[in-house]
Amino acid sequence: MKVVLIGVGQAGGKITQALAEYDYEMGFDAVQGALAVNTAAADLQSLDIDTQLIGRDRVKGHGVGGDNELGAEIMREESTEVIDELDGRITSRAEGIVIVAGLGGGTGSGGAPMLAHELKRIYDVPVYVLGVLPGRNEGSIYQANAGRSLKTVAREADATILIDNDAWHDNEQSLEASFETINQNIAQRVGLLLAAGEVIDGVAESVVDSSEVINTLQPGGIASIGYASAAAAEDSADNINNIITATRNALLAGTSLPDAVEADTALLVIAGDPDRIARKGVERARSWLEEETGCLEVRGGDFPLDSDRLAALVLLGGVERSSRIQEFLERARQAHEQASEPTPDPSDAFENEQIDDLF
Ligand code: GDP
């Protein structure tokens, strides 16, 4: 699936770069262009992809802090410039636009939903958001910002693929120290998904088409992505269980939104050496996925890769009713309430004292 990527904010820019690099290194050619947009000049300097500084008049390259309303406003004012910058990249070959952002910050949190809104008015291809949810231990401002951003992004984008920062985080390390690993994981999984549908040497029996990805994301709302791999035997007949195990692990242990299992739609891509992929294993894995997610139909296909491992990639559409999302929304609501409570006035403590003010 040919796409143009636009990273908004710090996380958005870094993940966009990781995705563009992965696509290039693998030779998939799914990424037709990659641009990073930010209000903070320093965050753009470390990137190797094309960059664009916005909000110069308002924040002079210093970023918006955690003010996502300002992030949204700056994007609204400068969306024409961003779209002009993109126009050459959104060629007739692009089948979709993916906006990438951390939803808990300021520039990406506010800018991503606004940019989705503006792009949808202009382009016919679907506009998706690849959004990062703050982990449980991140501060309440991140939770509150992400709650508002997610609500708006879910309304504006054709679908939002969500990555919970706790999902692919190496628990031995702090979240910040894990960003690189998390970003690599996102790049590999989303990169494979985008590459599904590209013309690849050694056509498999059942190749995924871009329309399968688009149709799986069709219900709109929130989508999640899961991945797991397993060692593969030389002979496909010995790989039936390996395929089923990889699929189970992708859904139950390797997903970007842990515990989000119920879905409206699902796509199962089995990647690996076509000679090692057991048809019977793929069929059984699909039936298992159908039962587990409650989807009426699981779309699917193979993705030929030269590897001695087999991998299962699962895309779920319409997971917004899952307990994980509800739990997050509750966290965001509480954080928002906390933030909106008036700050106590220290002089209240003297209210009942029989002491007169000096003046
Ligand atoms: P912005 O620049 O104002 O859009 O803010 P950020 O992009 O820094 O967004 C903050 C949120 O993104 C927080 O929830 C961070 O945990 C998360 N975040 C920041 N950098 C990264 C990153 O490199 N990878 C991931 N996965 N999350 C990040």
Short mmCIF file of C-alpha atoms and ligand atoms in Angstrom, two decimals:
data_model
loop_
_atom_site.label_atom_id
_atom_site.label_comp_id
_atom_site.label_asym_id
_atom_site.label_seq_id
_atom_site.Cartn_x
_atom_site.Cartn_y
_atom_site.Cartn_z
CA MET A 1 0.00 0.00 0.00
CA LYS A 2 1.62 3.22 -1.15
CA VAL A 3 1.45 5.95 1.47
CA VAL A 4 2.74 9.37 2.37
CA LEU A 5 3.79 9.79 6.01
CA ILE A 6 3.53 13.02 7.98
CA GLY A 7 4.97 13.03 11.48
CA VAL A 8 3.65 15.78 13.73
CA GLY A 9 5.54 16.63 16.93
CA GLN A 10 8.54 14.94 18.47
CA ALA A 11 7.30 11.34 18.68
CA GLY A 12 5.60 11.74 15.29
CA GLY A 13 8.84 12.81 13.61
CA LYS A 14 10.98 10.07 15.15
CA ILE A 15 8.49 7.29 14.34
CA THR A 16 8.02 8.62 10.80
CA GLN A 17 11.77 8.50 10.28
CA ALA A 18 11.99 4.95 11.69
CA LEU A 19 9.19 3.84 9.35
CA ALA A 20 10.73 5.49 6.28
CA GLU A 21 14.13 3.92 7.07
CA TYR A 22 12.66 0.45 7.61
CA ASP A 23 10.73 0.66 4.33
CA TYR A 24 13.86 1.76 2.50
CA GLU A 25 16.15 -0.87 4.07
CA MET A 26 13.69 -3.65 3.28
CA GLY A 27 13.25 -2.35 -0.28
CA PHE A 28 9.44 -2.35 0.06
CA ASP A 29 8.89 1.04 -1.57
CA ALA A 30 5.54 1.51 0.18
CA VAL A 31 6.55 4.88 1.62
CA GLN A 32 6.28 7.50 -1.14
CA GLY A 33 7.30 10.42 1.00
CA ALA A 34 7.98 11.34 4.61
CA LEU A 35 7.75 14.76 6.21
CA ALA A 36 8.20 15.80 9.84
CA VAL A 37 6.33 18.91 11.03
CA ASN A 38 6.96 20.54 14.40
CA THR A 39 6.74 23.81 16.34
CA ALA A 40 10.04 22.97 18.09
CA ALA A 41 13.09 23.56 15.90
CA ALA A 42 15.41 21.49 18.11
CA ASP A 43 13.29 18.35 17.65
CA LEU A 44 13.54 18.66 13.87
CA GLN A 45 17.32 19.08 13.83
CA SER A 46 18.03 15.49 14.77
CA LEU A 47 15.98 14.08 11.88
CA ASP A 48 17.25 13.00 8.45
CA ILE A 49 13.91 13.21 6.66
CA ASP A 50 12.39 16.42 5.22
CA THR A 51 11.21 18.77 7.94
CA GLN A 52 8.98 21.81 8.28
CA LEU A 53 8.87 24.25 11.18
CA ILE A 54 5.42 25.71 11.87
CA GLY A 55 4.15 28.33 14.34
CA ARG A 56 7.29 30.43 14.02
CA ASP A 57 5.37 33.67 14.67
CA ARG A 58 3.67 32.25 17.74
CA VAL A 59 6.35 30.25 19.57
CA LYS A 60 9.58 31.17 17.75
CA GLY A 61 10.68 27.60 17.27
CA HIS A 62 10.43 26.75 20.98
CA GLY A 63 7.46 24.37 20.78
CA VAL A 64 4.05 24.60 22.46
CA GLY A 65 4.96 22.81 25.70
CA GLY A 66 2.01 20.62 26.58
CA ASP A 67 -0.56 23.03 25.14
CA ASN A 68 -2.41 20.93 22.60
CA GLU A 69 -5.02 23.62 21.98
CA LEU A 70 -2.20 25.85 20.76
CA GLY A 71 -0.86 22.90 18.74
CA ALA A 72 -4.25 22.58 17.03
CA GLU A 73 -4.53 26.31 16.42
CA ILE A 74 -1.09 26.58 14.83
CA MET A 75 -1.89 23.66 12.55
CA ARG A 76 -5.19 25.25 11.55
CA GLU A 77 -3.42 28.51 10.68
CA GLU A 78 -0.60 26.83 8.77
CA SER A 79 -2.22 23.75 7.27
CA THR A 80 -2.06 25.35 3.80
CA GLU A 81 1.73 25.58 4.06
CA VAL A 82 1.96 21.96 5.25
CA ILE A 83 -0.29 20.80 2.43
CA ASP A 84 1.75 22.80 -0.11
CA GLU A 85 4.88 21.09 1.16
CA LEU A 86 3.18 17.71 0.80
CA ASP A 87 1.55 18.25 -2.51
CA GLY A 88 4.45 17.05 -4.59
CA ARG A 89 4.67 13.91 -2.49
CA ILE A 90 1.00 12.94 -2.65
CA THR A 91 1.28 11.71 -6.20
CA SER A 92 -1.46 9.83 -7.95
CA ARG A 93 0.27 6.67 -6.70
CA ALA A 94 -0.46 7.27 -3.00
CA GLU A 95 -3.29 5.09 -1.74
CA GLY A 96 -3.39 6.65 1.69
CA ILE A 97 -1.96 9.34 3.96
CA VAL A 98 -0.72 8.42 7.44
CA ILE A 99 -0.33 11.12 10.08
CA VAL A 100 1.94 9.96 12.91
CA ALA A 101 1.86 11.54 16.39
CA GLY A 102 2.22 11.02 20.12
CA LEU A 103 -1.26 11.92 21.40
CA GLY A 104 -0.14 12.99 24.88
CA GLY A 105 2.08 15.97 24.00
CA GLY A 106 1.20 19.33 22.48
CA THR A 107 2.16 19.75 18.81
CA GLY A 108 1.22 16.23 17.70
CA SER A 109 -1.70 15.92 20.09
CA GLY A 110 -3.39 19.04 18.77
CA GLY A 111 -1.87 19.12 15.28
CA ALA A 112 -2.68 15.56 14.17
CA PRO A 113 -6.50 15.78 14.42
CA MET A 114 -6.47 19.24 12.83
CA LEU A 115 -4.26 18.09 9.95
CA ALA A 116 -6.50 15.03 9.41
CA HIS A 117 -9.47 17.39 9.19
CA GLU A 118 -7.76 19.63 6.63
CA LEU A 119 -6.35 16.79 4.51
CA LYS A 120 -9.72 15.07 4.30
CA ARG A 121 -11.23 18.19 2.76
CA ILE A 122 -8.73 18.03 -0.07
CA TYR A 123 -7.76 14.44 -0.81
CA ASP A 124 -9.92 11.45 -1.76
CA VAL A 125 -7.52 8.82 -0.43
CA PRO A 126 -8.06 7.66 3.16
CA VAL A 127 -6.35 9.67 5.90
CA TYR A 128 -5.19 7.53 8.82
CA VAL A 129 -3.61 8.49 12.11
CA LEU A 130 -0.95 6.33 13.70
CA GLY A 131 -1.21 7.51 17.29
CA VAL A 132 0.81 6.75 20.42
CA LEU A 133 -1.05 6.59 23.74
CA PRO A 134 0.89 7.57 26.87
CA GLY A 135 1.83 4.73 29.19
CA ARG A 136 0.05 4.32 32.52
CA ASN A 137 2.86 5.96 34.49
CA GLU A 138 3.10 9.09 32.41
CA GLY A 139 1.83 12.29 34.06
CA SER A 140 -1.79 13.40 34.14
CA ILE A 141 -1.26 16.18 31.59
CA TYR A 142 -0.25 13.51 29.03
CA GLN A 143 -3.34 11.43 29.88
CA ALA A 144 -5.69 14.39 29.68
CA ASN A 145 -4.17 15.62 26.41
CA ALA A 146 -4.31 12.17 24.86
CA GLY A 147 -7.95 11.74 25.88
CA ARG A 148 -9.03 14.88 24.05
CA SER A 149 -6.76 14.18 21.10
CA LEU A 150 -7.97 10.59 20.70
CA LYS A 151 -11.60 11.61 20.82
CA THR A 152 -11.04 14.20 18.09
CA VAL A 153 -8.74 12.06 15.97
CA ALA A 154 -11.28 9.20 16.05
CA ARG A 155 -13.86 11.63 14.65
CA GLU A 156 -11.62 13.17 11.98
CA ALA A 157 -9.46 10.34 10.61
CA ASP A 158 -10.69 7.43 8.50
CA ALA A 159 -9.18 5.18 11.17
CA THR A 160 -6.71 5.54 14.02
CA ILE A 161 -4.13 2.81 14.54
CA LEU A 162 -3.26 3.04 18.22
CA ILE A 163 -0.05 2.03 19.92
CA ASP A 164 -0.08 1.97 23.72
CA ASN A 165 3.37 3.04 24.92
CA ASP A 166 3.18 0.26 27.55
CA ALA A 167 2.61 -2.44 24.94
CA TRP A 168 6.05 -2.84 23.35
CA HIS A 169 8.02 -1.31 26.17
CA ASP A 170 10.94 -3.27 27.57
CA ASN A 171 10.03 -3.39 31.27
CA GLU A 172 13.66 -3.58 32.35
CA GLN A 173 14.12 0.00 31.20
CA SER A 174 12.42 3.35 31.74
CA LEU A 175 9.90 4.39 29.11
CA GLU A 176 12.22 7.07 27.70
CA ALA A 177 15.08 4.59 27.38
CA SER A 178 12.71 2.27 25.53
CA PHE A 179 11.55 4.80 22.94
CA GLU A 180 14.05 3.59 20.37
CA THR A 181 12.99 -0.05 20.78
CA ILE A 182 9.30 0.90 20.73
CA ASN A 183 9.83 3.00 17.61
CA GLN A 184 11.69 0.14 15.89
CA ASN A 185 8.84 -2.21 16.77
CA ILE A 186 6.28 0.21 15.39
CA ALA A 187 8.35 0.66 12.22
CA GLN A 188 8.63 -3.08 11.63
CA ARG A 189 4.99 -3.91 12.27
CA VAL A 190 3.38 -0.95 10.53
CA GLY A 191 6.05 -1.17 7.82
CA LEU A 192 5.09 -4.77 7.08
CA LEU A 193 1.42 -3.88 7.04
CA LEU A 194 1.99 -1.06 4.53
CA ALA A 195 4.21 -3.28 2.42
CA ALA A 196 1.49 -5.92 2.24
CA GLY A 197 -0.06 -5.41 -1.14
CA GLU A 198 3.13 -4.29 -2.83
CA VAL A 199 4.31 -6.35 -5.76
CA ILE A 200 6.98 -8.69 -4.47
CA ASP A 201 9.08 -11.33 -6.18
CA GLY A 202 7.94 -14.95 -5.82
CA VAL A 203 4.17 -14.46 -5.86
CA ALA A 204 2.47 -16.48 -3.11
CA GLU A 205 -0.77 -18.39 -3.45
CA SER A 206 -2.70 -15.73 -1.68
CA VAL A 207 -1.11 -12.29 -1.70
CA VAL A 208 -2.61 -9.48 0.31
CA ASP A 209 -4.00 -6.59 -1.65
CA SER A 210 -3.96 -2.96 -0.45
CA SER A 211 -7.75 -3.01 -0.55
CA GLU A 212 -7.74 -5.69 2.16
CA VAL A 213 -5.90 -3.32 4.48
CA ILE A 214 -8.19 -0.42 3.55
CA ASN A 215 -11.33 -2.56 4.05
CA THR A 216 -10.13 -3.79 7.43
CA LEU A 217 -9.73 -0.17 8.52
CA GLN A 218 -13.09 0.72 6.96
CA PRO A 219 -15.21 0.61 10.15
CA GLY A 220 -13.28 3.71 11.19
CA GLY A 221 -12.72 4.31 14.88
CA ILE A 222 -9.77 2.60 16.44
CA ALA A 223 -7.55 -0.15 15.08
CA SER A 224 -4.74 -2.13 16.66
CA ILE A 225 -1.88 -4.16 15.25
CA GLY A 226 -0.33 -7.36 16.61
CA TYR A 227 2.79 -9.28 15.63
CA ALA A 228 4.68 -12.42 16.59
CA SER A 229 7.15 -14.70 14.85
CA ALA A 230 8.21 -18.31 15.24
CA ALA A 231 11.04 -20.49 13.92
CA ALA A 232 9.91 -22.33 10.79
CA ALA A 233 10.62 -25.91 9.70
CA GLU A 234 11.85 -26.48 6.11
CA ASP A 235 8.76 -28.45 5.18
CA SER A 236 5.45 -26.55 5.14
CA ALA A 237 3.59 -29.59 6.54
CA ASP A 238 5.56 -29.21 9.76
CA ASN A 239 4.58 -25.58 10.15
CA ILE A 240 0.84 -25.89 10.83
CA ASN A 241 1.26 -25.44 14.57
CA ASN A 242 3.96 -22.78 14.17
CA ILE A 243 1.52 -20.63 12.18
CA ILE A 244 -1.26 -21.11 14.73
CA THR A 245 1.09 -20.34 17.64
CA ALA A 246 2.44 -17.19 15.97
CA THR A 247 -1.12 -16.00 15.31
CA ARG A 248 -2.18 -16.63 18.92
CA ASN A 249 0.87 -14.78 20.21
CA ALA A 250 0.31 -11.87 17.83
CA LEU A 251 -3.20 -11.37 19.18
CA LEU A 252 -2.77 -12.28 22.82
CA ALA A 253 0.77 -11.15 23.62
CA GLY A 254 2.10 -9.02 20.77
CA THR A 255 -0.61 -6.45 20.23
CA SER A 256 -0.29 -2.67 20.28
CA LEU A 257 -3.37 -2.44 22.53
CA PRO A 258 -3.12 -5.24 25.08
CA ASP A 259 -6.44 -6.96 25.88
CA ALA A 260 -8.19 -5.41 22.89
CA VAL A 261 -9.42 -8.65 21.38
CA GLU A 262 -13.01 -7.99 20.32
CA ALA A 263 -13.12 -6.36 16.92
CA ASP A 264 -15.40 -5.58 13.99
CA THR A 265 -12.89 -6.59 11.34
CA ALA A 266 -9.61 -8.47 11.19
CA LEU A 267 -6.79 -9.11 8.75
CA LEU A 268 -4.24 -11.89 9.17
CA VAL A 269 -1.03 -11.70 7.16
CA ILE A 270 1.37 -14.63 7.33
CA ALA A 271 4.85 -13.54 6.31
CA GLY A 272 7.63 -15.91 5.40
CA ASP A 273 9.17 -18.15 2.76
CA PRO A 274 6.21 -19.23 0.57
CA ASP A 275 7.50 -22.84 0.53
CA ARG A 276 7.27 -23.00 4.32
CA ILE A 277 3.74 -21.59 4.68
CA ALA A 278 1.24 -24.37 5.40
CA ARG A 279 -2.18 -23.63 3.91
CA LYS A 280 -3.88 -25.75 6.53
CA GLY A 281 -2.13 -23.75 9.28
CA VAL A 282 -3.28 -20.45 7.74
CA GLU A 283 -6.88 -21.68 7.50
CA ARG A 284 -6.92 -22.87 11.09
CA ALA A 285 -5.31 -19.67 12.33
CA ARG A 286 -7.98 -17.66 10.53
CA SER A 287 -10.82 -19.68 12.06
CA TRP A 288 -9.23 -19.28 15.49
CA LEU A 289 -8.98 -15.51 14.96
CA GLU A 290 -12.60 -15.38 13.83
CA GLU A 291 -13.76 -17.04 17.03
CA GLU A 292 -11.50 -15.06 19.32
CA THR A 293 -12.32 -11.60 17.91
CA GLY A 294 -15.97 -12.25 17.09
CA CYS A 295 -15.47 -10.96 13.51
CA LEU A 296 -17.72 -12.40 10.87
CA GLU A 297 -14.92 -12.58 8.36
CA VAL A 298 -11.17 -12.53 8.77
CA ARG A 299 -9.40 -11.20 5.70
CA GLY A 300 -6.04 -12.67 4.96
CA GLY A 301 -3.12 -13.38 2.73
CA ASP A 302 0.53 -14.27 2.56
CA PHE A 303 3.49 -11.96 2.43
CA PRO A 304 6.48 -13.60 0.78
CA LEU A 305 9.70 -12.85 2.64
CA ASP A 306 13.06 -14.52 2.38
CA SER A 307 13.40 -15.74 5.96
CA ASP A 308 13.80 -18.91 7.99
CA ARG A 309 11.11 -17.67 10.36
CA LEU A 310 7.37 -17.29 9.96
CA ALA A 311 5.53 -14.25 11.27
CA ALA A 312 1.89 -13.44 11.90
CA LEU A 313 0.67 -9.88 11.58
CA VAL A 314 -2.86 -9.14 12.80
CA LEU A 315 -4.73 -5.92 12.09
CA LEU A 316 -7.96 -5.41 14.03
CA GLY A 317 -10.55 -2.74 13.13
CA GLY A 318 -13.24 -1.29 15.39
CA VAL A 319 -11.68 -2.09 18.78
CA GLU A 320 -12.89 1.08 20.54
CA ARG A 321 -15.25 -0.80 22.86
CA SER A 322 -12.37 -2.84 24.31
CA SER A 323 -11.66 -2.62 28.03
CA ARG A 324 -8.20 -1.18 27.32
CA ILE A 325 -9.66 1.87 25.60
CA GLN A 326 -12.38 2.31 28.21
CA GLU A 327 -9.76 2.10 30.95
CA PHE A 328 -7.62 4.72 29.22
CA LEU A 329 -10.59 7.06 28.67
CA GLU A 330 -11.41 6.83 32.39
CA ARG A 331 -7.76 7.69 33.22
CA ALA A 332 -7.91 10.66 30.84
CA ARG A 333 -11.25 11.83 32.27
CA GLN A 334 -9.90 11.81 35.82
CA ALA A 335 -6.76 13.64 34.75
CA HIS A 336 -8.85 16.24 32.94
CA GLU A 337 -11.05 16.74 36.02
CA GLN A 338 -7.99 17.12 38.22
CA ALA A 339 -6.55 19.70 35.86
CA SER A 340 -9.79 21.66 35.75
CA GLU A 341 -10.21 21.86 39.54
CA PRO A 342 -9.47 25.40 40.73
CA THR A 343 -6.10 25.71 42.46
CA PRO A 344 -6.73 26.19 46.20
CA ASP A 345 -6.19 29.73 47.39
CA PRO A 346 -3.72 29.73 50.32
CA SER A 347 -5.53 32.67 51.90
CA ASP A 348 -8.59 30.39 52.44
CA ALA A 349 -6.73 28.92 55.43
CA PHE A 350 -7.02 32.28 57.27
CA GLU A 351 -10.69 32.74 56.54
CA ASN A 352 -12.03 31.81 60.00
CA GLU A 353 -9.24 33.40 62.01
CA GLN A 354 -10.10 36.47 64.05
CA ILE A 355 -7.22 38.46 62.64
CA ASP A 356 -7.74 41.52 60.50
CA ASP A 357 -5.89 41.98 57.33
CA LEU A 358 -3.26 44.70 57.47
CA PHE A 359 -4.84 46.50 54.51
P1 GDP B 1 4.96 17.03 20.89
O1 GDP B 1 6.32 17.20 20.32
O2 GDP B 1 4.47 18.27 21.59
O3 GDP B 1 3.94 16.55 19.92
O4 GDP B 1 5.04 15.93 22.05
P2 GDP B 1 5.68 14.47 22.01
O5 GDP B 1 5.72 13.96 20.63
O6 GDP B 1 6.94 14.46 22.80
O7 GDP B 1 4.53 13.68 22.77
C1 GDP B 1 4.59 13.26 24.07
C2 GDP B 1 4.05 11.87 24.15
O8 GDP B 1 4.72 11.05 23.20
C3 GDP B 1 4.30 11.23 25.48
O9 GDP B 1 3.24 10.36 25.80
C4 GDP B 1 5.61 10.45 25.27
O10 GDP B 1 5.70 9.34 26.10
C5 GDP B 1 5.50 10.05 23.83
N1 GDP B 1 6.79 9.99 23.13
C6 GDP B 1 7.73 10.98 23.00
N2 GDP B 1 8.76 10.56 22.23
C7 GDP B 1 8.47 9.28 21.87
C8 GDP B 1 9.12 8.31 21.05
O11 GDP B 1 10.21 8.51 20.50
N3 GDP B 1 8.51 7.10 20.92
C9 GDP B 1 7.31 6.82 21.51
N4 GDP B 1 6.78 5.60 21.31
N5 GDP B 1 6.66 7.72 22.26
C10 GDP B 1 7.23 8.92 22.44
#
